[in-house]
GROMACS .gro file of C-alpha atoms in nm:
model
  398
    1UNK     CA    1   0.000   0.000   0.000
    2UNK     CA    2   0.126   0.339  -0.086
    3UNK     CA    3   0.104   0.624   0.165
    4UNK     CA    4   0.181   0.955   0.031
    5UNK     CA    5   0.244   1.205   0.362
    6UNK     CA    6   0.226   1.557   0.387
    7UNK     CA    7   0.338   1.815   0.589
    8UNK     CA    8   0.262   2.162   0.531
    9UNK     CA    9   0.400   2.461   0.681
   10UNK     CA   10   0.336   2.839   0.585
   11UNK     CA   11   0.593   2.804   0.316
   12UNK     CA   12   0.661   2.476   0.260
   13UNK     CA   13   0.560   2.127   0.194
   14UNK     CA   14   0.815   1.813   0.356
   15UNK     CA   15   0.696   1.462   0.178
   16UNK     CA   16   0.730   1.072   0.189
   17UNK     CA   17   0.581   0.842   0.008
   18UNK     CA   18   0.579   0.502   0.199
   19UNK     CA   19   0.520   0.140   0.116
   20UNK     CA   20   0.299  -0.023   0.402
   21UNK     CA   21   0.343  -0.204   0.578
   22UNK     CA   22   0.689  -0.304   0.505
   23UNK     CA   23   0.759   0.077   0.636
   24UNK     CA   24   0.980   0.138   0.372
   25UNK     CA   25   1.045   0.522   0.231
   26UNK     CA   26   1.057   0.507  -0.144
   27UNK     CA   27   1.118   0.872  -0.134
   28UNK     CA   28   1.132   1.187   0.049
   29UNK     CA   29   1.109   1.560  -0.083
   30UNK     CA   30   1.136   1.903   0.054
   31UNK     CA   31   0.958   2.228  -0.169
   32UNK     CA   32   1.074   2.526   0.009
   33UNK     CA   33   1.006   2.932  -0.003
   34UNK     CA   34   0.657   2.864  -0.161
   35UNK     CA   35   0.574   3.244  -0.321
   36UNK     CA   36   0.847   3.393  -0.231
   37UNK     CA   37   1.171   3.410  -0.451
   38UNK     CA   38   1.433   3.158  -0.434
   39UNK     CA   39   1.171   2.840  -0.398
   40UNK     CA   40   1.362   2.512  -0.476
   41UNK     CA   41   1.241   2.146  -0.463
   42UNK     CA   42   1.473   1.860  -0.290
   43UNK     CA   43   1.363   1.515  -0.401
   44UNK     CA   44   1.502   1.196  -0.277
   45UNK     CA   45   1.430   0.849  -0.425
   46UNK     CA   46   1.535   0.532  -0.226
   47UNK     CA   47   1.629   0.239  -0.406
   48UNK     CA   48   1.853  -0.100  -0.379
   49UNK     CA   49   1.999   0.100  -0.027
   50UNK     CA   50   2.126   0.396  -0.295
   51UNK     CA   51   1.970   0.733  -0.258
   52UNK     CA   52   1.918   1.001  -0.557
   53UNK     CA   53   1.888   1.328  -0.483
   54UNK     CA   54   1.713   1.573  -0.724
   55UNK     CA   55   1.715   1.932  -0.684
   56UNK     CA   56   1.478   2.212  -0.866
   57UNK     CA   57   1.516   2.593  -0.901
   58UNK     CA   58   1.167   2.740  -1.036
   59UNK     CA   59   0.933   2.966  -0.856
   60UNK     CA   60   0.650   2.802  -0.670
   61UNK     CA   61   0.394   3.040  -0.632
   62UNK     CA   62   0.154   2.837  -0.415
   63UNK     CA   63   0.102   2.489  -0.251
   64UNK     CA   64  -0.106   2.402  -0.517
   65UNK     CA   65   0.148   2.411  -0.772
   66UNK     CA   66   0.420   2.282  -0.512
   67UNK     CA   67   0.207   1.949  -0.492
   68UNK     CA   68   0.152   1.897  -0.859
   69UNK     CA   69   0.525   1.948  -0.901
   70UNK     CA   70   0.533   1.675  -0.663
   71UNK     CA   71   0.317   1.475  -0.854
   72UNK     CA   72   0.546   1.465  -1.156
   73UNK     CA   73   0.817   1.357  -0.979
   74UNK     CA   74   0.684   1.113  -0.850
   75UNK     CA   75   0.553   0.990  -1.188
   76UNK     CA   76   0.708   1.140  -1.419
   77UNK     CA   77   1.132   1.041  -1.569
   78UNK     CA   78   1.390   0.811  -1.480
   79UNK     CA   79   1.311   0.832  -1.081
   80UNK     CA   80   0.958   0.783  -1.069
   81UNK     CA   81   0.809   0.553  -0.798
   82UNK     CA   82   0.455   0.537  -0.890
   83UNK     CA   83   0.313   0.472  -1.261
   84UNK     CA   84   0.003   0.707  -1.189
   85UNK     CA   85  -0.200   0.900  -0.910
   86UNK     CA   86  -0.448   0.589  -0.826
   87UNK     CA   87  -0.092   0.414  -0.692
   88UNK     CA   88  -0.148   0.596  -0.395
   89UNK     CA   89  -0.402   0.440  -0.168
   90UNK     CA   90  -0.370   0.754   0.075
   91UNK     CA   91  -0.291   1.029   0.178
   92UNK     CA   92  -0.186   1.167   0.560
   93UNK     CA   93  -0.214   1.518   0.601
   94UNK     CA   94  -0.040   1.699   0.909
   95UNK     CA   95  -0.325   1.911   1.058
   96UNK     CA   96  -0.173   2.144   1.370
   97UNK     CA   97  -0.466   2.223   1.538
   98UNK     CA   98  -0.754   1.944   1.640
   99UNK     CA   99  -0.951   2.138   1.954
  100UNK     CA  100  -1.089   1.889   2.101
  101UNK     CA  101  -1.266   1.696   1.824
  102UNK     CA  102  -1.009   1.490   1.747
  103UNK     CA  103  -0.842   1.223   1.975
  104UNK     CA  104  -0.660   1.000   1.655
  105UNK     CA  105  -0.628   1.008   1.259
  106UNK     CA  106  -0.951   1.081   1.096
  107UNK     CA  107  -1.098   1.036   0.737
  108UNK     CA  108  -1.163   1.318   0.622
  109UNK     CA  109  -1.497   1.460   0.490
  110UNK     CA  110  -1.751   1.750   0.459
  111UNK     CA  111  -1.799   1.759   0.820
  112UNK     CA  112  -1.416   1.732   0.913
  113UNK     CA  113  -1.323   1.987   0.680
  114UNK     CA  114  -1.585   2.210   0.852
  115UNK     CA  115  -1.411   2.151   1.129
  116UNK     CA  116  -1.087   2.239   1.031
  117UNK     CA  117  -1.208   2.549   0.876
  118UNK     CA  118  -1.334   2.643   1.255
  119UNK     CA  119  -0.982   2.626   1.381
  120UNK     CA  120  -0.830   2.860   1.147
  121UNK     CA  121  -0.851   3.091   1.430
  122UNK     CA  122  -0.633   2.930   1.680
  123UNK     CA  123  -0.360   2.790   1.477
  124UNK     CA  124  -0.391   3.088   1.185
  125UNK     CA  125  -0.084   3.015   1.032
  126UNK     CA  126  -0.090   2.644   0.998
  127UNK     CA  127  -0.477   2.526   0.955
  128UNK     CA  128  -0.524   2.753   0.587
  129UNK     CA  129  -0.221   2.594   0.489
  130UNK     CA  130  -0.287   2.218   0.553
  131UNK     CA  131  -0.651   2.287   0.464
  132UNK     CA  132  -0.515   2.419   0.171
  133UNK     CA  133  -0.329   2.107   0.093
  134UNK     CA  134  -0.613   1.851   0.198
  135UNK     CA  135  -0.815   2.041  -0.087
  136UNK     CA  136  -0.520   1.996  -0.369
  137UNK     CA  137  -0.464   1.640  -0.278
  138UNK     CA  138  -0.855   1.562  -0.310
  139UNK     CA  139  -0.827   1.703  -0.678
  140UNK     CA  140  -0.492   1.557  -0.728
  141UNK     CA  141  -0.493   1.186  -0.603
  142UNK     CA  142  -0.846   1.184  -0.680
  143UNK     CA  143  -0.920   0.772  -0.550
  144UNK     CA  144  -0.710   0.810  -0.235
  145UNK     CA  145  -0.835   0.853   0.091
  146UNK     CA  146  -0.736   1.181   0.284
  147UNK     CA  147  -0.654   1.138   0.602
  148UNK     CA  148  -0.598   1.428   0.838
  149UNK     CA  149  -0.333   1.327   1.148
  150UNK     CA  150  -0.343   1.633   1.404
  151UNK     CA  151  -0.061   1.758   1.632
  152UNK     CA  152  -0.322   1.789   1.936
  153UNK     CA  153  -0.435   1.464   1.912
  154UNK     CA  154  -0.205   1.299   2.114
  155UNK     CA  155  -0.301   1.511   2.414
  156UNK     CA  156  -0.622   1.493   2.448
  157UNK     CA  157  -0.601   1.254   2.724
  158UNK     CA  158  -0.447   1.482   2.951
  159UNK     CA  159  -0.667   1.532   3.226
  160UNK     CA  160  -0.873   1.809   3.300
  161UNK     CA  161  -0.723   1.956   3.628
  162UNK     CA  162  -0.408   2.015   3.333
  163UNK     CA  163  -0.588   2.132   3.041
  164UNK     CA  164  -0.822   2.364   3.199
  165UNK     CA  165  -0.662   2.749   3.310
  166UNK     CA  166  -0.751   2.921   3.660
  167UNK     CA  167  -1.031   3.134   3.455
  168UNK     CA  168  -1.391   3.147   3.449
  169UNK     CA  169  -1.548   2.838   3.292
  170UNK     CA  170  -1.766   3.071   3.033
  171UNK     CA  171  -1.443   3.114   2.883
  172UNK     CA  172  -1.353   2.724   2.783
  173UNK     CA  173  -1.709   2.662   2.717
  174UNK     CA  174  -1.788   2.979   2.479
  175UNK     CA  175  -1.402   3.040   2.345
  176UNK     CA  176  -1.254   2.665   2.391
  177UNK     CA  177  -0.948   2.864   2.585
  178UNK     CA  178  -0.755   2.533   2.733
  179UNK     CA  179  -0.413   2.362   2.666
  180UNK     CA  180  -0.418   2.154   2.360
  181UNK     CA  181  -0.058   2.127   2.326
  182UNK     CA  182   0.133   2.035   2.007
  183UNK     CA  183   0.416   1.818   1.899
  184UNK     CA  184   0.203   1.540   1.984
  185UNK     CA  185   0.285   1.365   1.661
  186UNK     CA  186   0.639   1.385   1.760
  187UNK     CA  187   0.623   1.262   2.144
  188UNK     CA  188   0.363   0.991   2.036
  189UNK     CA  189   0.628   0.846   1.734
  190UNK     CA  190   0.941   0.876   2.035
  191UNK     CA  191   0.731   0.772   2.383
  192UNK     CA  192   0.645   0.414   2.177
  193UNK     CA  193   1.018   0.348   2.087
  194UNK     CA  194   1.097   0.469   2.429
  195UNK     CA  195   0.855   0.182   2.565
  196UNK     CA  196   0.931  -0.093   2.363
  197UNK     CA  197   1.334  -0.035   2.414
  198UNK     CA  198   1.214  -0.019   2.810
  199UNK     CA  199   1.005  -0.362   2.785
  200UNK     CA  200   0.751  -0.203   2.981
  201UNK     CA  201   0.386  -0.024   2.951
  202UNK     CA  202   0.368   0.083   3.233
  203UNK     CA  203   0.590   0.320   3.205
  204UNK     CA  204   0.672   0.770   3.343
  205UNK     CA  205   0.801   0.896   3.001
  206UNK     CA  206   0.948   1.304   3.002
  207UNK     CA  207   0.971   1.347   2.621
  208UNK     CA  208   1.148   1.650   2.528
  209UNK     CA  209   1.078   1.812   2.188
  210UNK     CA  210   1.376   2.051   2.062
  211UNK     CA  211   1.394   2.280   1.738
  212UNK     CA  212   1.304   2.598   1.633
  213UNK     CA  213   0.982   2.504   1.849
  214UNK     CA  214   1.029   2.314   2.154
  215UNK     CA  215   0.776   2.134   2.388
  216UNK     CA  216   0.792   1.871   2.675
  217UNK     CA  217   0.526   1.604   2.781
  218UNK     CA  218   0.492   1.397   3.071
  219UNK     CA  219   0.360   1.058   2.939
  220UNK     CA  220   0.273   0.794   3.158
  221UNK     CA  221   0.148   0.430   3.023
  222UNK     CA  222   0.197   0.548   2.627
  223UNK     CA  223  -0.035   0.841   2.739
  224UNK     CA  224  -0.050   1.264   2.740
  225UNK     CA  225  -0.097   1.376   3.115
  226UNK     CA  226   0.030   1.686   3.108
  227UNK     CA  227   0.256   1.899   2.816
  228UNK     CA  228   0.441   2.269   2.822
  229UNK     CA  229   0.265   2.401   2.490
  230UNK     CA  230  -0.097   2.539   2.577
  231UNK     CA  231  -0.309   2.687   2.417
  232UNK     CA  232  -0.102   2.770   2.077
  233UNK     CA  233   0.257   2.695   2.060
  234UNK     CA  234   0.382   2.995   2.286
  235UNK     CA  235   0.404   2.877   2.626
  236UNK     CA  236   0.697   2.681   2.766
  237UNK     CA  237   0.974   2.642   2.703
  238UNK     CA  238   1.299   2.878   2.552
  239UNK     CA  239   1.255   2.796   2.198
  240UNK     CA  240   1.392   2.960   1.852
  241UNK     CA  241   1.244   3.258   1.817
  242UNK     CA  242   0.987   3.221   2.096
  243UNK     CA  243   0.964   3.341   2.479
  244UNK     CA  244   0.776   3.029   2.624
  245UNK     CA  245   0.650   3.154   2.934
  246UNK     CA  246   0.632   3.482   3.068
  247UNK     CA  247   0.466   3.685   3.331
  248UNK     CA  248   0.126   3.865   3.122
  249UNK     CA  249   0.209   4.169   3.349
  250UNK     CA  250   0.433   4.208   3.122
  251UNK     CA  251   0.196   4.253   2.835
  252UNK     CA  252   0.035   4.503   3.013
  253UNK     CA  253   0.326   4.672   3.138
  254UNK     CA  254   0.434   4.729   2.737
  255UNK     CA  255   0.071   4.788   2.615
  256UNK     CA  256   0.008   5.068   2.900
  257UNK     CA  257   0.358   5.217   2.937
  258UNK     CA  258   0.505   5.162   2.592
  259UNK     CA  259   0.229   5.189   2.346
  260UNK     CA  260   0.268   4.872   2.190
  261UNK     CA  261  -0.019   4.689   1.985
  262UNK     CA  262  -0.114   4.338   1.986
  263UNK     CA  263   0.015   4.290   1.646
  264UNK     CA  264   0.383   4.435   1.797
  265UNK     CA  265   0.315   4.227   2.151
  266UNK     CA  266   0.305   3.886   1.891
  267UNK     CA  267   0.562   3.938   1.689
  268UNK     CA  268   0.802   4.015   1.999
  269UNK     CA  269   0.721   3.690   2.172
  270UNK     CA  270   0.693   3.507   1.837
  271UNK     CA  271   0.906   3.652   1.605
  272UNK     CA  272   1.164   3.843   1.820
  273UNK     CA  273   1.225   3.640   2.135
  274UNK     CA  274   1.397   3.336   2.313
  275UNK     CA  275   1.722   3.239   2.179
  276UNK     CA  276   1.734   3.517   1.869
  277UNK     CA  277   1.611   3.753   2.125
  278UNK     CA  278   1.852   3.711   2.393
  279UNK     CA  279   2.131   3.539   2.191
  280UNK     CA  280   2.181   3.692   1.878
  281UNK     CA  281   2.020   3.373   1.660
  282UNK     CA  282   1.755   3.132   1.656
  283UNK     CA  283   2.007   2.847   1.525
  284UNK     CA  284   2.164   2.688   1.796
  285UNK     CA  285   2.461   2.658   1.538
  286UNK     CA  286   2.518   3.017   1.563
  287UNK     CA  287   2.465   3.083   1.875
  288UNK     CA  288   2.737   2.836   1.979
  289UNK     CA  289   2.996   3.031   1.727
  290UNK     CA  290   2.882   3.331   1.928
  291UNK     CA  291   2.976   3.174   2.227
  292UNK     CA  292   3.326   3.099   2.133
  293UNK     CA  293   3.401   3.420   2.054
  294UNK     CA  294   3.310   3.521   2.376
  295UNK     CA  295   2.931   3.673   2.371
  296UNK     CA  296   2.773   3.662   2.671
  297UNK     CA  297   2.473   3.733   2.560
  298UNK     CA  298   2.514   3.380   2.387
  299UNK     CA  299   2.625   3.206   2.688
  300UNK     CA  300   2.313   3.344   2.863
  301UNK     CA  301   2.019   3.222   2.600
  302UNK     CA  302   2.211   2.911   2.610
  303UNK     CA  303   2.193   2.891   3.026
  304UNK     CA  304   1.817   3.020   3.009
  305UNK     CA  305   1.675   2.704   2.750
  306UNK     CA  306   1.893   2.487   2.967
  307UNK     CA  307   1.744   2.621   3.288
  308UNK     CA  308   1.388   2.602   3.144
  309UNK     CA  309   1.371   2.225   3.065
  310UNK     CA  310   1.548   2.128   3.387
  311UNK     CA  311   1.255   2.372   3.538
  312UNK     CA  312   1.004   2.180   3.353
  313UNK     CA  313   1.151   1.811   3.455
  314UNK     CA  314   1.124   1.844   3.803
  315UNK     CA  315   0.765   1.960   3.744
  316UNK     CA  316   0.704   1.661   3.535
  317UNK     CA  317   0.909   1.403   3.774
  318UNK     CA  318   0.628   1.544   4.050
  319UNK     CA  319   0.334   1.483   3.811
  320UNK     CA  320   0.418   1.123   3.708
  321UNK     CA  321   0.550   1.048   4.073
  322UNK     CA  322   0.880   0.921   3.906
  323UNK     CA  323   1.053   0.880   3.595
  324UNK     CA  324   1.159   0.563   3.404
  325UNK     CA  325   1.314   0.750   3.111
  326UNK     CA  326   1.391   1.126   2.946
  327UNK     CA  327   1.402   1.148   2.564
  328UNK     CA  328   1.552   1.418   2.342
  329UNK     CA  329   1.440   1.430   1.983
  330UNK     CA  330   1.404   1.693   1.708
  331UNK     CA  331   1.685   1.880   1.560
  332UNK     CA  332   1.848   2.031   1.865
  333UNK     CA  333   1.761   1.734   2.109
  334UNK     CA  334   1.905   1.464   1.848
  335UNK     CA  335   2.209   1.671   1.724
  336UNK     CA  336   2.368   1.932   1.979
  337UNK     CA  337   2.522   1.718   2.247
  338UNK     CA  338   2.622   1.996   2.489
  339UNK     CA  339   2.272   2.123   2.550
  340UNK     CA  340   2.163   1.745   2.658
  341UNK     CA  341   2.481   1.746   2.866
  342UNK     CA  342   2.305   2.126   3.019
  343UNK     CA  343   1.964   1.954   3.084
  344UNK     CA  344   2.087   1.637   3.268
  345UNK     CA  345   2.353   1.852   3.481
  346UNK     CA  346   2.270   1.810   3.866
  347UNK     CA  347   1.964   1.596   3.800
  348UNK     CA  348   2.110   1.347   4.018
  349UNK     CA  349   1.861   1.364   4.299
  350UNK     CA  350   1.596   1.274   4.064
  351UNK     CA  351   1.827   0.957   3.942
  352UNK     CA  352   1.927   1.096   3.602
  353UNK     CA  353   2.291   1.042   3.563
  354UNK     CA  354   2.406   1.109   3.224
  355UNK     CA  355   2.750   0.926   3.077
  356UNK     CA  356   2.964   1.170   2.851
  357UNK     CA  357   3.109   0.950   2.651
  358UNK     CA  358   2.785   0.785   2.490
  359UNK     CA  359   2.626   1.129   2.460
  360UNK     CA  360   2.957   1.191   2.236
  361UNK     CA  361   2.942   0.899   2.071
  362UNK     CA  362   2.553   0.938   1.974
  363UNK     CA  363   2.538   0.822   1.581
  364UNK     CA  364   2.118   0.979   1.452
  365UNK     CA  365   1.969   0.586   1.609
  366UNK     CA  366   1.743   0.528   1.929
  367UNK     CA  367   2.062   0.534   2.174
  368UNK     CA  368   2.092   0.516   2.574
  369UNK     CA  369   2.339   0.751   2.704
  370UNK     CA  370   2.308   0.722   3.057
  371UNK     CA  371   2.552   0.613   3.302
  372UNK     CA  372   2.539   0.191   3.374
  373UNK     CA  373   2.396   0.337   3.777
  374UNK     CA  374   2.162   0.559   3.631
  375UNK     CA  375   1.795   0.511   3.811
  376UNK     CA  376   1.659   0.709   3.498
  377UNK     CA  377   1.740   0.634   3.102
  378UNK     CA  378   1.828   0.911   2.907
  379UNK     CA  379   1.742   0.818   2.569
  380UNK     CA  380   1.861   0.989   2.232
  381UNK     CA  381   1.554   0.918   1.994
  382UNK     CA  382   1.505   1.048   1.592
  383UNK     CA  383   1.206   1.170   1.591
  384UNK     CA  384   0.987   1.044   1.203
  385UNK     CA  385   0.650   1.241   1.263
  386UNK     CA  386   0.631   1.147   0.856
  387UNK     CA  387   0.638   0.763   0.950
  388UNK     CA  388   0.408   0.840   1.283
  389UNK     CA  389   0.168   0.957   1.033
  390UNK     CA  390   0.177   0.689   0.774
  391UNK     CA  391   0.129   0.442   1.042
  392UNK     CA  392  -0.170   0.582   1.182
  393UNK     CA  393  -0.330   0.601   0.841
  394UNK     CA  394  -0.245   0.248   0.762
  395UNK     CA  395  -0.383   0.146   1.082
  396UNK     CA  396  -0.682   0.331   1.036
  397UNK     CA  397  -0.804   0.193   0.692
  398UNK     CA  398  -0.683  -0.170   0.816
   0.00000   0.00000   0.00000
């Protein structure tokens, strides 16, 4: 069976078409800067353990054309890996935002579409896009089934002394103001390896989320209970180019004493904030070149995200009443060694003991690098929300 997946951003598309349920890859693609100058397409094919990488200069000027551009290469030349559209069986579509209507992968009709379209408002640069997508597919891979695979899924089984804030209830019932969290894709895909490589289901899982966004969930028995992202993907944790939490007073302190709008308030704590704010960059990359030439400012953003997660363990160690295991995944967690290093620092009291050398020796597969007396695992785990998805759309229509 051949699952084509899809995940849209505001400017982008990331693909992989997979054979199920052999979970093979037959390809993988990237289409990047979608309207705006400079877009590019990175293709890979998979075949007999070679890989072929083709790349494509042309202006995209929506995700419309960026998916029938797809569609040629995967059909079209030497490369192709399907003879025609009705090859693909289906099609998993990355949906950010699910309120709390969806608790799994859903076909997706009329009514689900609706539903989508309701969202737009609480994840308004994501839902259009993916919505966006769901349409072109229908039109493009006209016999597949869509299938939409949302980030908050995964959550919705944390409970509701977690999801609900300290306001009146009019507000969740008439605005749907709770934490939804995101990610959940991600810490779903990672919490299962993390079980099966423990041999356990019962199991107190801290699964820590780090790129450009970050987020951290407390799972306990392959389930949600509590997660740092709330409401949208502000809160929490020190991430790229946003503040996670802050006090509001400080809102009002800049909207009262400074002048600023709402539109000026977002993009400072979206746009302008954590590590580019304080550090310089939003890449950990640069920030760490900053470092060695002797920025402090650096050295501080880097001591602040550090700070943050260790903050948000302990929290976490109290909610599940013990931890089995701590994950890092996602393109900071799998790749910069010294911020794991940061996290696990003086973490012995809670048992996590981390050993230097396998955190060096960490080589992109499911790896423990915690000492042999370690009462905790800390586990290095690559994160495949693409797979995640095309597993819970094979699953679905089997």
């Amino acid at each position: 069976m051949n699952i084509l997946v899809i995940n849209s951003g505001s400017s982008s598309i990331k693909y992989q078409l997979f054979k199920m349920p052999l979970q093979q890859a037959v390809c993988s693609g990237l289409v990047e800067r979608i309207g705006i100058e400079g877009s590019f397409i990175k293709h890979s094919v998979f075949k007999n353990q070679e890989k072929t990488v083709i790349e494509i200069e042309a202006f995209i000027s929506n995700h419309g054309e960026g998916l029938k551009q797809v569609l040629a290469l995967l059909s079209e030349g030497e490369h192709a890996v399907i003879s025609k559209p009705e090859d693909v069986v289906a099609v998993g579509h990355r949906v950010v935002h699910g309120g709390e209507h969806f608790a799994g992968a859903t076909l997706i009709n009329d009514e689900v579409k609706q539903q989508i379209r309701k969202l737009f408002s609480l994840a308004p640069l994501h839902n259009p896009v993916n919505y966006k997508c769901i349409e072109v597919a229908e039109q493009t891979f006209t016999s597949a089934k869509q299938v939409a695979v949302f980030d908050t899924a995964f959550h919705q089984t944390i409970p509701r002394q977690a999801f609900r804030y300290a306001i009146p209830e009019w507000y969740y019932k008439e605005h749907s103001i709770r934490v939804y969290g995101f990610h959940g894709t991600s810490h779903k895909y990672v919490s299962e390896q993390a079980i099966h490589s423990l041999g356990k289901a019962d199991s107190k899982i801290i699964s820590i989320h780090l790129g450009n966004g970050c987020s951290i969930t407390a799972i306990k028995n392959g389930q949600s209970i509590d997660t740092s992202m709330g409401f949208g993907p502000l809160s929490g944790l020190v991430m790229g180019t946003r503040s996670g939490d802050i006090d509001p007073s400080v809102i009002f302190h800049l909207m009262e004493h400074a002048g600023y709008t709402l539109e000026q308030l977002s993009t400072l704590l979206n746009k302008q904030s954590g590590l580019l704010g304080v550090g310089g960059s939003s890449d950990m990359r640069d920030i760490r070149k900053l470092i060695s030439e002797g920025n402090e400012n650096a050295k501080l953003a880097i001591e602040l995200y550090a700070y943050r997660i260790k903050k948000f363990i302990g929290s976490y160690a109290a909610v599940l009443n013990g931890i089995d295991a701590i994950i890092f995944t996602a393109g900071v967690g799998e790749n910069d060694l010294e911020i794991r290093a940061a996290v696990c620092k003086e973490l012995s009291y809670l048992g996590i003991e981390l050993d230097e050398a396998k955190n060096k020796g960490y080589k992109q597969e499911l790896t423990d690098i915690s000492r042999a007396d370690s009462k905790v695992k800390i586990l290095v785990i690559p994160t495949n929300e693409e797979y995640e998805i095309a597993s819970q759309c094979f699953n679905l229509l089997n």
